[in-house]
Amino acid sequence: MKKIKEFFQHDNIGYLFVMPALIYMLVFNGYPIIRNIILSFQDVTVKTINLAHKQFIGFENYITLFKDPVLSKSIINTLLFTICCLIVQFLIGFALALLFNNKFSVAKPIRGILMIPWMIPITITALIFRFMFASNVGIVNEALQLLGVIDKPIDWLLQPGTAMFALVAANVWIGIPFNMILLTTGLTTISEELYESASIDGASRYQKFSYITLPLLRPAIENVLILGFIYTFKVFDLVYVMTNGGPVNATQVLSTYSYKLSFELFEYSQGATVANILFVILFIVSLLYLKFTYQEEEA
Amino acid sequence: MMKEGNSVLSKKNIVLCTAAIAILIILLFPLYWIVVTSFKFEKEIFMSPPTLFPQAINTASYYAQLESGDFNMFRAFGNSAIISVTTMIIAIVLAVPASYGLARYKFKGKKLIILSFLVTQMLPVSVALTPLFILFKNMKVINTLVAPILADATIGIPFSILILRTYFESIPKELDEAARIDGCNRFETFIRIFVPIAFPGVIVCGVFSFLYAWGDLAYALTFIGKQTLRPITAGIFNFMGQYGTKWSYICAFGVVTIIPVVLIFIFMQKYIISGLTAGAVKG
């Protein structure tokens, strides 16, 4: 008892403060990660889930899945979705950050209000866009017909290419405020004086942008792209509600495929395997991200 | 006389304001659209070209679901509120002391603990779903609100710890000593001195933990099969599956779900933006 008291005498008391949260996270997050890895090496389906002894089958799930065309399609779809979203939301978010970096009357309140799309539940965003892209009542079809771009309504969510387009549009809508705010914060760290002295030296607007703004904003840009990659790559709710991976797996992404395997086909081990593949990819990217931020903090 | 650049009526100001308002209208149009649709009669929704403002206001979509029907919006809203508030409390109670410990004391394994909190923030929901489902089944909490609450808190806790750590680190060391001299022990110092100072940070964490739980779909859908216990997001999802084209009802549902978010935004805007930037930039 005395020894325990002594142990916590000085800085070690920090353990007592951290312990409850740490234990909680180990039980409800750490354990699932480990359990998920184990599950991916077993053969657990709806038939075997209640058996005490679960059969260990090594890499068989991984081998089966890598021969599965739906998995490769899901990987390609996830990548395509992520890259399209990242490019579009970054460019628009950046443009808006630059615009709102100017001083004008309504800049701050409007920039604030633009955060709302990022805050609302993704389920609702998905249903709004499902409504807007609906073939018979959707405003997108109505607007395009009115403008004469198309003659007859498009079944946006029922055709492979257009379904992906609709998903990207919805996700970009969520991503724009996120990019805008992070880049705005980056912009405010660049000192006004730099621009002033550049003006005195006769630099043009374009020169100021490419020689001052871009290089100094690089850390913020890297940040927003890597974080954006992580958040977009693990997309679930949006795809699940808008298309549920359809039509015929055309918009199937890793997380929805994992969910389908586990909770619609009850192939728990295969679902866990797909989730694990997703996890490994994100884990590597996360480590890259941490390396970036830590280097900056030390520098 | 005012300098031209500062004047409200300067050309630059007018051009920028117009551009900003145009962007606002375009980007928030989807929200306007579901609000308007929720007040339209089903017949008007299917009109071509669509009307930008309802010809006749119809509030039946809201009333119909309050009473009873296949899906009770009011009850689902209540379930969501219970889940989100409880999640928020768990996240705060666990995250505040943890972040204080990580910010003020040096101990072995501290860096590893911080790193693991950072990594869990990036965890895809699909990884935890099946194992948690099995765990909750063994704990006999499947089909209760406890299951999504326990799962949702795992999103709020690491986020809150990372945010609050920077708050506690920014408080000068001398305060510890001053409190010690005044006779506070270390727990009293934490509760009576540090928590009040870090209070804005605590609000940020509360808001985000609430919002994460409010927006959750996957956990609620997987862990709760009973319609009467489902939160509003899972409820809408179900409703869409059954009545996919009853758009006035679906939009009404959506509006009701968004209302708390908009209220939080109005009253907490300052905290939200600081939380987002601090959380994302620092990790």
Coordinates of C-alpha atoms in Angstrom, one line a residue:
Chain A
M1 CA 0.0 0.0 0.0
K2 CA 2.8 2.4 1.0
K3 CA 4.6 1.5 -2.2
I4 CA 1.6 2.3 -4.3
K5 CA 1.3 5.6 -2.6
E6 CA 4.9 6.3 -3.2
F7 CA 4.6 5.4 -6.9
F8 CA 1.9 8.0 -7.4
Q9 CA 3.7 10.7 -5.4
H10 CA 5.1 12.7 -8.2
D11 CA 4.4 12.8 -12.0
N12 CA 3.1 9.3 -12.0
I13 CA -0.1 10.6 -10.7
G14 CA -0.8 11.4 -14.3
Y15 CA -1.6 7.7 -14.8
L16 CA -4.5 8.1 -12.4
F17 CA -5.9 10.9 -14.5
V18 CA -5.4 9.1 -17.8
M19 CA -6.5 5.6 -16.7
P20 CA -10.3 5.8 -17.0
A21 CA -10.3 7.1 -20.5
L22 CA -7.5 4.8 -21.6
I23 CA -9.3 1.7 -20.2
Y24 CA -12.5 2.8 -21.9
M25 CA -10.8 3.2 -25.2
L26 CA -8.9 -0.1 -24.9
V27 CA -12.2 -1.9 -24.2
F28 CA -14.3 -0.3 -26.9
N29 CA -11.8 0.5 -29.5
G30 CA -8.5 -1.4 -28.9
Y31 CA -10.3 -4.7 -28.3
P32 CA -12.4 -4.4 -31.5
I33 CA -9.3 -3.7 -33.6
I34 CA -7.6 -6.8 -32.3
R35 CA -10.8 -8.9 -32.4
N36 CA -11.3 -7.8 -36.0
I37 CA -7.9 -9.0 -37.0
I38 CA -8.5 -12.3 -35.3
L39 CA -11.9 -12.6 -36.9
S40 CA -10.3 -12.1 -40.4
F41 CA -8.2 -15.2 -39.8
Q42 CA -11.2 -17.3 -38.7
D43 CA -14.2 -18.7 -40.4
V44 CA -17.1 -17.0 -38.6
T45 CA -20.5 -16.9 -40.4
V46 CA -24.0 -16.7 -39.1
K47 CA -23.9 -20.5 -38.6
T48 CA -20.7 -20.6 -36.5
I49 CA -21.0 -17.3 -34.5
N50 CA -22.4 -19.1 -31.5
L51 CA -19.8 -21.9 -31.4
A52 CA -17.3 -21.7 -28.6
H53 CA -14.5 -22.9 -30.8
K54 CA -14.0 -20.9 -34.0
Q55 CA -12.0 -22.4 -36.8
F56 CA -8.7 -20.8 -37.6
I57 CA -8.2 -20.7 -41.4
G58 CA -5.1 -18.5 -41.8
F59 CA -5.1 -16.2 -44.9
E60 CA -7.9 -18.0 -46.6
N61 CA -10.3 -15.0 -46.3
Y62 CA -7.7 -12.7 -47.8
I63 CA -7.0 -15.1 -50.7
T64 CA -10.7 -15.5 -51.4
L65 CA -11.3 -11.8 -51.3
F66 CA -8.4 -10.9 -53.5
K67 CA -9.9 -13.1 -56.2
D68 CA -13.3 -11.5 -55.6
P69 CA -13.9 -8.9 -58.4
V70 CA -16.2 -6.9 -56.1
L71 CA -13.3 -6.2 -53.7
S72 CA -11.0 -4.9 -56.4
K73 CA -14.0 -2.9 -57.7
S74 CA -14.5 -1.5 -54.2
I75 CA -10.9 -0.5 -53.9
I76 CA -10.9 1.2 -57.2
N77 CA -14.2 3.0 -56.4
T78 CA -13.0 4.1 -53.0
L79 CA -9.8 5.6 -54.5
L80 CA -11.6 7.2 -57.4
F81 CA -14.2 8.7 -55.1
T82 CA -11.6 10.0 -52.7
I83 CA -9.4 11.5 -55.3
C84 CA -12.2 13.2 -57.1
C85 CA -13.6 14.6 -53.9
L86 CA -10.2 15.8 -52.7
I87 CA -9.4 17.7 -55.8
V88 CA -12.8 19.4 -56.2
Q89 CA -13.4 20.3 -52.6
F90 CA -9.8 21.5 -52.1
L91 CA -9.9 23.8 -55.2
I92 CA -13.3 25.3 -54.2
G93 CA -12.4 25.4 -50.5
F94 CA -9.1 27.2 -51.3
A95 CA -10.9 29.7 -53.6
L96 CA -13.4 30.5 -50.9
A97 CA -10.7 30.8 -48.3
L98 CA -8.9 33.3 -50.5
L99 CA -12.1 35.2 -51.1
F100 CA -13.0 35.4 -47.4
N101 CA -9.5 36.4 -46.5
N102 CA -10.3 39.8 -47.9
K103 CA -11.8 42.3 -45.5
F104 CA -15.4 43.1 -46.4
S105 CA -18.6 43.8 -44.5
V106 CA -20.2 40.3 -44.4
A107 CA -17.1 38.2 -44.6
K108 CA -17.1 36.7 -41.1
P109 CA -20.8 35.9 -40.7
I110 CA -21.1 34.3 -44.1
R111 CA -18.0 32.3 -43.7
G112 CA -19.5 31.0 -40.4
I113 CA -22.8 30.1 -41.9
L114 CA -21.1 28.1 -44.7
M115 CA -19.9 25.7 -41.9
I116 CA -23.4 24.3 -41.5
P117 CA -23.2 21.7 -44.4
W118 CA -20.2 20.2 -42.6
M119 CA -22.1 19.9 -39.3
I120 CA -25.4 18.3 -40.3
P121 CA -25.7 14.5 -40.0
I122 CA -24.4 12.8 -43.1
T123 CA -27.6 10.7 -43.3
I124 CA -29.6 14.0 -43.9
T125 CA -27.1 15.2 -46.5
A126 CA -27.4 11.9 -48.2
L127 CA -31.2 12.1 -48.3
I128 CA -31.2 15.7 -49.5
F129 CA -28.9 14.8 -52.4
R130 CA -31.0 11.7 -53.1
F131 CA -34.0 13.9 -53.4
M132 CA -32.2 16.5 -55.6
F133 CA -30.8 13.8 -57.9
A134 CA -34.1 11.8 -58.1
S135 CA -35.1 11.2 -61.7
N136 CA -38.7 12.2 -61.5
V137 CA -38.8 15.0 -58.9
G138 CA -35.2 15.9 -58.7
I139 CA -34.3 19.6 -59.1
V140 CA -31.1 18.7 -60.9
N141 CA -32.9 17.1 -63.8
E142 CA -35.4 20.0 -63.8
A143 CA -32.7 22.6 -63.9
L144 CA -30.7 20.9 -66.6
Q145 CA -33.8 20.4 -68.7
L146 CA -34.7 24.0 -68.3
L147 CA -31.2 25.1 -69.4
G148 CA -31.5 22.7 -72.4
V149 CA -28.5 20.6 -71.3
I150 CA -30.5 17.4 -71.4
D151 CA -33.7 16.5 -73.2
K152 CA -35.1 13.9 -70.9
P153 CA -34.5 13.1 -67.2
I154 CA -31.5 11.2 -66.2
D155 CA -31.7 8.3 -63.7
W156 CA -28.7 9.7 -61.8
L157 CA -28.6 7.2 -59.0
L158 CA -29.4 4.2 -61.1
Q159 CA -26.6 4.4 -63.7
P160 CA -23.0 3.6 -62.8
G161 CA -21.2 6.7 -63.9
T162 CA -23.8 9.2 -62.8
A163 CA -24.3 7.6 -59.5
M164 CA -20.7 8.1 -58.6
F165 CA -20.9 11.7 -59.8
A166 CA -23.9 12.3 -57.5
L167 CA -21.9 10.8 -54.5
V168 CA -18.9 13.0 -55.3
A169 CA -21.2 16.1 -55.5
A170 CA -22.7 15.3 -52.1
N171 CA -19.4 14.7 -50.4
V172 CA -17.8 17.8 -51.9
W173 CA -20.7 19.8 -50.4
I174 CA -19.6 18.5 -47.0
G175 CA -15.9 18.9 -47.7
I176 CA -15.9 22.5 -48.9
P177 CA -16.4 24.1 -45.5
F178 CA -13.8 21.8 -43.9
N179 CA -11.2 22.8 -46.5
M180 CA -12.2 26.4 -46.4
I181 CA -11.8 26.8 -42.6
L182 CA -8.5 25.0 -42.3
L183 CA -7.0 26.9 -45.2
T184 CA -8.3 30.2 -43.8
T185 CA -6.6 29.4 -40.5
G186 CA -3.4 28.8 -42.5
L187 CA -3.8 32.1 -44.4
T188 CA -4.2 34.1 -41.2
T189 CA -0.7 33.0 -40.1
I190 CA 0.9 34.7 -43.1
S191 CA 1.9 38.2 -42.1
E192 CA 0.5 41.2 -44.0
E193 CA 3.9 42.8 -44.1
L194 CA 5.2 40.2 -46.5
Y195 CA 2.6 41.2 -49.0
E196 CA 3.2 44.9 -48.4
S197 CA 7.0 44.6 -49.0
A198 CA 6.3 42.5 -52.1
S199 CA 4.0 45.2 -53.4
I200 CA 6.8 47.8 -52.8
D201 CA 9.1 45.6 -54.8
G202 CA 6.6 45.6 -57.6
A203 CA 5.3 42.1 -57.4
S204 CA 2.1 41.3 -59.3
R205 CA -0.9 39.6 -57.7
Y206 CA 0.0 36.3 -59.3
Q207 CA 3.7 36.6 -58.2
K208 CA 2.5 37.3 -54.6
F209 CA 0.3 34.2 -54.7
S210 CA 2.9 31.8 -56.1
Y211 CA 5.9 33.1 -54.1
I212 CA 4.4 34.0 -50.8
T213 CA 0.9 32.4 -50.3
L214 CA 1.6 29.0 -51.8
P215 CA 4.9 28.2 -50.1
L216 CA 3.9 29.5 -46.7
L217 CA 0.6 27.7 -46.9
R218 CA 2.2 24.4 -47.7
P219 CA 1.9 22.9 -44.2
A220 CA -1.8 23.8 -44.0
I221 CA -2.3 22.3 -47.5
E222 CA -0.6 19.1 -46.7
N223 CA -2.7 18.9 -43.5
V224 CA -6.0 19.4 -45.2
L225 CA -5.3 17.0 -48.0
I226 CA -4.1 14.1 -45.7
L227 CA -6.9 14.6 -43.3
G228 CA -9.4 14.9 -46.2
F229 CA -8.0 11.7 -47.6
I230 CA -8.5 9.9 -44.3
Y231 CA -12.1 11.2 -43.8
T232 CA -13.1 10.6 -47.4
F233 CA -11.5 7.1 -47.7
K234 CA -13.5 5.7 -44.8
V235 CA -16.8 7.1 -46.2
F236 CA -19.8 5.0 -45.1
D237 CA -23.1 6.7 -44.2
L238 CA -23.2 8.8 -47.4
V239 CA -22.8 5.9 -49.8
Y240 CA -24.9 3.5 -47.7
V241 CA -27.8 5.9 -47.7
M242 CA -27.6 7.3 -51.2
T243 CA -26.8 4.3 -53.3
N244 CA -26.0 1.4 -50.9
G245 CA -23.2 0.5 -53.3
G246 CA -25.4 0.2 -56.3
P247 CA -26.3 0.0 -59.1
V248 CA -24.6 -3.5 -59.2
N249 CA -21.6 -2.5 -57.1
A250 CA -20.9 0.5 -59.3
T251 CA -20.5 2.7 -56.2
Q252 CA -19.5 -0.1 -53.7
V253 CA -16.7 1.2 -51.5
L254 CA -14.6 -0.7 -48.9
S255 CA -16.7 0.3 -45.9
T256 CA -20.1 -0.5 -47.5
Y257 CA -18.8 -3.8 -48.9
S258 CA -17.5 -4.8 -45.5
Y259 CA -20.9 -3.9 -44.0
K260 CA -22.8 -5.8 -46.7
L261 CA -20.6 -8.9 -46.1
S262 CA -21.1 -8.8 -42.3
F263 CA -24.7 -7.6 -41.9
E264 CA -26.5 -8.6 -45.1
L265 CA -24.7 -11.8 -46.1
F266 CA -23.7 -12.6 -42.5
E267 CA -20.2 -13.6 -43.6
Y268 CA -18.7 -12.0 -40.5
S269 CA -15.1 -13.1 -41.1
Q270 CA -15.1 -11.8 -44.7
G271 CA -16.6 -8.5 -43.6
A272 CA -13.9 -8.2 -41.0
T273 CA -11.2 -9.0 -43.6
V274 CA -12.4 -6.1 -45.9
A275 CA -12.6 -3.8 -42.8
N276 CA -9.1 -4.8 -42.0
I277 CA -7.8 -4.0 -45.5
L278 CA -9.4 -0.6 -45.1
F279 CA -7.9 -0.2 -41.7
V280 CA -4.3 -1.0 -42.8
I281 CA -4.5 1.5 -45.7
L282 CA -5.8 4.2 -43.3
F283 CA -3.2 3.3 -40.6
I284 CA -0.3 3.8 -43.1
V285 CA -1.7 7.1 -44.2
S286 CA -2.3 8.2 -40.6
L287 CA 1.3 7.4 -39.7
L288 CA 2.5 9.5 -42.7
Y289 CA 0.3 12.3 -41.4
L290 CA 1.7 12.0 -37.9
K291 CA 5.3 12.0 -39.3
F292 CA 4.5 15.3 -41.2
T293 CA 3.0 17.1 -38.2
Y294 CA 5.6 15.9 -35.8
Q295 CA 8.4 17.1 -38.1
E296 CA 6.8 20.5 -38.3
E297 CA 6.4 20.7 -34.5
E298 CA 10.0 19.8 -34.0
A299 CA 11.3 22.2 -36.7
Chain B
M1 CA -12.9 61.5 -44.5
M2 CA -12.9 57.8 -44.6
K3 CA -10.3 56.0 -46.7
E4 CA -11.9 54.5 -49.8
G5 CA -10.7 51.0 -48.9
N6 CA -12.6 51.0 -45.6
S7 CA -15.8 52.4 -46.8
V8 CA -18.9 50.1 -46.9
L9 CA -19.8 51.6 -50.2
S10 CA -16.4 51.2 -51.9
K11 CA -16.5 49.3 -55.1
K12 CA -14.3 46.5 -53.8
N13 CA -16.6 46.0 -50.8
I14 CA -19.7 45.8 -52.9
V15 CA -18.2 43.3 -55.4
L16 CA -16.9 41.0 -52.6
C17 CA -20.2 41.1 -50.6
T18 CA -22.2 40.3 -53.7
A19 CA -19.9 37.4 -54.5
A20 CA -20.1 36.1 -51.0
I21 CA -23.8 36.3 -50.9
A22 CA -24.1 34.5 -54.2
I23 CA -21.9 31.7 -52.9
L24 CA -24.0 31.5 -49.8
I25 CA -27.2 31.1 -51.8
I26 CA -25.7 28.4 -54.0
L27 CA -24.1 26.4 -51.2
L28 CA -27.0 26.6 -48.9
F29 CA -29.6 25.9 -51.6
P30 CA -29.9 22.2 -50.7
L31 CA -30.9 23.2 -47.1
Y32 CA -33.5 25.7 -48.4
W33 CA -34.8 23.1 -50.7
I34 CA -35.7 20.5 -48.0
V35 CA -37.2 23.1 -45.8
V36 CA -39.4 24.3 -48.6
T37 CA -40.3 20.8 -49.7
S38 CA -41.3 19.8 -46.2
F39 CA -44.0 22.4 -46.4
K40 CA -45.3 21.5 -49.8
F41 CA -48.2 19.2 -50.6
E42 CA -47.1 15.9 -52.3
K43 CA -48.8 17.0 -55.5
E44 CA -46.8 20.2 -55.7
I45 CA -43.5 18.4 -55.1
F46 CA -44.1 16.5 -58.4
M47 CA -44.9 19.6 -60.4
S48 CA -42.7 20.6 -63.3
P49 CA -41.1 23.1 -63.3
P50 CA -40.7 23.0 -59.6
T51 CA -41.9 25.9 -57.5
L52 CA -39.2 27.7 -55.5
F53 CA -41.7 28.6 -52.8
P54 CA -44.8 26.6 -51.7
Q55 CA -48.0 27.8 -53.3
A56 CA -49.9 26.6 -50.2
I57 CA -48.3 25.8 -46.8
N58 CA -48.8 22.3 -45.7
T59 CA -47.8 21.4 -42.2
A60 CA -49.3 17.9 -42.3
S61 CA -45.9 16.2 -42.9
Y62 CA -44.9 17.3 -39.4
Y63 CA -48.2 16.6 -37.5
A64 CA -48.8 13.2 -39.1
Q65 CA -45.6 11.8 -37.7
L66 CA -46.0 13.4 -34.3
E67 CA -49.2 11.6 -33.6
S68 CA -48.4 8.0 -34.2
G69 CA -48.2 6.3 -37.6
D70 CA -45.6 3.9 -38.7
F71 CA -42.8 6.0 -37.4
N72 CA -42.9 8.4 -34.5
M73 CA -40.6 11.3 -35.1
F74 CA -41.0 12.7 -31.6
R75 CA -39.9 9.5 -30.0
A76 CA -37.0 9.0 -32.4
F77 CA -35.9 12.6 -31.6
G78 CA -36.0 11.8 -27.9
N79 CA -33.9 8.7 -28.4
S80 CA -31.4 10.7 -30.3
A81 CA -31.3 13.3 -27.5
I82 CA -30.8 10.7 -24.8
I83 CA -28.0 9.0 -26.8
S84 CA -26.2 12.3 -27.7
V85 CA -26.4 13.8 -24.2
T86 CA -25.3 10.7 -22.4
T87 CA -22.4 10.2 -24.9
M88 CA -21.4 13.8 -24.3
I89 CA -21.3 13.4 -20.6
I90 CA -19.3 10.2 -20.8
A91 CA -16.8 11.8 -23.2
I92 CA -16.4 14.9 -21.0
V93 CA -16.1 13.0 -17.7
L94 CA -13.4 10.7 -19.1
A95 CA -11.6 13.2 -21.4
V96 CA -11.2 16.1 -19.1
P97 CA -9.0 14.4 -16.4
A98 CA -7.2 12.4 -19.1
S99 CA -6.1 15.5 -21.1
Y100 CA -5.1 17.2 -17.8
G101 CA -2.9 14.2 -16.9
L102 CA -1.4 14.2 -20.3
A103 CA -0.7 17.9 -20.3
R104 CA 0.6 18.5 -16.8
Y105 CA 2.6 15.3 -15.9
K106 CA 5.5 13.5 -17.4
F107 CA 5.3 9.8 -17.2
K108 CA 6.4 6.7 -19.1
G109 CA 4.4 5.8 -22.2
K110 CA 2.8 9.2 -22.4
K111 CA 3.8 9.7 -26.0
L112 CA 2.5 6.3 -27.0
I113 CA -0.8 7.0 -25.3
I114 CA -1.2 10.3 -27.2
L115 CA -0.3 8.6 -30.5
S116 CA -2.9 5.9 -29.9
F117 CA -5.6 8.5 -29.3
L118 CA -4.6 10.2 -32.5
V119 CA -4.8 6.9 -34.5
T120 CA -8.2 5.9 -33.1
Q121 CA -9.6 9.2 -34.4
M122 CA -8.9 7.9 -37.9
L123 CA -10.5 4.5 -37.3
P124 CA -13.1 3.6 -39.9
V125 CA -16.5 2.6 -38.3
S126 CA -16.5 -0.7 -40.2
V127 CA -13.6 -2.0 -38.2
A128 CA -15.3 -1.8 -34.9
L129 CA -18.8 -2.8 -36.0
T130 CA -18.7 -6.6 -35.9
P131 CA -16.5 -7.0 -32.8
L132 CA -18.6 -4.5 -30.9
F133 CA -21.7 -6.3 -32.0
I134 CA -20.4 -9.5 -30.5
L135 CA -19.1 -7.7 -27.4
F136 CA -22.5 -5.9 -26.8
K137 CA -24.3 -9.2 -27.4
N138 CA -22.3 -10.8 -24.6
M139 CA -22.9 -7.7 -22.4
K140 CA -26.6 -8.1 -23.2
V141 CA -27.0 -4.5 -24.3
I142 CA -27.9 -5.1 -27.9
N143 CA -31.3 -3.5 -28.6
T144 CA -30.8 -0.9 -25.9
L145 CA -29.7 2.7 -26.1
V146 CA -26.6 1.7 -24.1
A147 CA -25.0 0.1 -27.1
P148 CA -24.8 3.1 -29.4
I149 CA -23.9 5.3 -26.4
L150 CA -20.9 3.2 -25.5
A151 CA -19.8 3.1 -29.2
D152 CA -20.4 6.8 -29.9
A153 CA -18.3 7.9 -27.0
T154 CA -15.2 6.3 -28.6
I155 CA -15.4 9.0 -31.2
G156 CA -15.8 11.9 -28.8
I157 CA -13.2 10.8 -26.2
P158 CA -10.0 10.9 -28.3
F159 CA -11.1 14.1 -30.1
S160 CA -11.8 15.8 -26.8
I161 CA -8.5 14.7 -25.2
L162 CA -6.5 16.1 -28.1
I163 CA -8.3 19.4 -28.0
L164 CA -8.2 19.8 -24.2
R165 CA -4.5 18.8 -23.9
T166 CA -3.6 22.0 -25.8
Y167 CA -5.8 24.0 -23.5
F168 CA -4.3 22.6 -20.3
E169 CA -0.8 23.0 -21.7
S170 CA -1.3 26.7 -22.4
I171 CA -2.1 27.4 -18.7
P172 CA 1.1 28.6 -16.9
K173 CA 2.9 26.2 -14.6
E174 CA 3.0 28.7 -11.7
L175 CA -0.7 28.2 -11.1
D176 CA 0.0 24.7 -9.8
E177 CA 2.4 26.0 -7.2
A178 CA 0.2 28.8 -6.2
A179 CA -2.7 26.4 -5.6
R180 CA -0.4 24.1 -3.7
I181 CA 0.7 26.8 -1.4
D182 CA -2.9 27.7 -0.7
G183 CA -3.4 24.1 0.5
C184 CA -5.1 22.5 -2.4
N185 CA -4.1 18.9 -3.1
R186 CA -3.6 17.8 -6.7
F187 CA -7.2 16.7 -7.3
E188 CA -8.5 19.9 -5.8
T189 CA -6.1 21.9 -8.0
F190 CA -7.5 20.1 -11.0
I191 CA -11.2 20.5 -10.1
R192 CA -11.2 24.0 -8.7
I193 CA -8.5 25.8 -10.7
F194 CA -7.9 24.0 -14.0
V195 CA -11.3 22.9 -15.0
P196 CA -12.8 26.4 -14.7
I197 CA -9.9 27.9 -16.8
A198 CA -10.3 25.3 -19.5
F199 CA -14.0 25.6 -19.6
P200 CA -14.2 27.0 -23.2
G201 CA -12.3 23.9 -24.3
V202 CA -14.7 21.7 -22.3
I203 CA -17.6 23.2 -24.2
V204 CA -15.9 22.6 -27.6
C205 CA -15.6 18.9 -26.6
G206 CA -19.1 18.7 -25.4
V207 CA -20.4 20.2 -28.7
F208 CA -18.4 17.9 -30.9
S209 CA -19.2 14.8 -28.9
F210 CA -22.8 15.7 -29.1
L211 CA -22.7 16.3 -32.8
Y212 CA -20.8 13.0 -33.5
A213 CA -23.4 11.0 -31.6
W214 CA -26.3 13.0 -33.1
G215 CA -25.1 12.2 -36.6
D216 CA -24.3 8.5 -36.1
L217 CA -26.1 6.1 -38.3
A218 CA -23.9 2.9 -38.5
Y219 CA -23.8 2.1 -34.8
A220 CA -27.5 2.7 -34.2
L221 CA -28.5 0.8 -37.2
T222 CA -26.4 -2.2 -36.3
F223 CA -26.9 -2.4 -32.6
I224 CA -30.6 -1.5 -32.4
G225 CA -33.2 -3.5 -34.3
K226 CA -36.2 -2.3 -32.5
Q227 CA -37.9 0.6 -34.3
T228 CA -39.1 2.2 -31.1
L229 CA -35.6 2.5 -29.8
R230 CA -33.9 3.9 -32.9
P231 CA -32.5 7.4 -33.0
I232 CA -33.8 9.8 -35.6
T233 CA -31.1 9.2 -38.2
A234 CA -31.7 5.4 -38.3
G235 CA -35.4 6.2 -38.2
I236 CA -35.3 8.3 -41.4
F237 CA -33.2 5.6 -43.0
N238 CA -35.8 3.0 -42.3
F239 CA -38.6 5.3 -43.4
M240 CA -36.9 5.9 -46.7
G241 CA -36.6 2.2 -47.2
Q242 CA -40.3 1.8 -46.7
Y243 CA -41.8 5.0 -48.2
G244 CA -39.0 6.0 -50.6
T245 CA -41.0 8.6 -52.5
K246 CA -42.9 10.2 -49.7
W247 CA -40.6 13.2 -50.0
S248 CA -42.6 15.7 -48.0
Y249 CA -42.4 13.4 -44.9
I250 CA -38.7 12.6 -45.5
C251 CA -37.9 16.3 -45.8
A252 CA -39.8 17.1 -42.6
F253 CA -37.8 14.4 -40.9
G254 CA -34.6 15.9 -42.2
V255 CA -35.6 19.4 -41.1
V256 CA -36.4 18.2 -37.5
T257 CA -33.0 16.5 -37.4
I258 CA -31.1 19.5 -38.5
I259 CA -32.8 22.0 -36.1
P260 CA -30.7 21.1 -33.0
V261 CA -27.6 21.3 -35.2
V262 CA -28.5 24.8 -36.4
L263 CA -29.3 25.9 -32.9
I264 CA -26.0 24.6 -31.7
F265 CA -24.4 26.5 -34.6
I266 CA -26.1 29.8 -33.7
F267 CA -25.1 29.7 -30.1
M268 CA -21.8 27.9 -30.3
Q269 CA -20.3 29.1 -33.6
K270 CA -17.1 30.5 -32.0
Y271 CA -16.4 27.2 -30.2
I272 CA -17.1 25.1 -33.2
I273 CA -14.7 26.9 -35.5
S274 CA -11.9 26.9 -32.8
G275 CA -12.5 23.2 -32.2
L276 CA -12.4 22.3 -35.8
T277 CA -9.2 24.1 -36.5
A278 CA -7.4 23.1 -33.3
G279 CA -8.5 19.5 -33.6
A280 CA -7.6 19.1 -37.2
V281 CA -4.4 21.2 -37.2
K282 CA -3.0 19.6 -34.1
G283 CA -4.1 16.1 -35.0

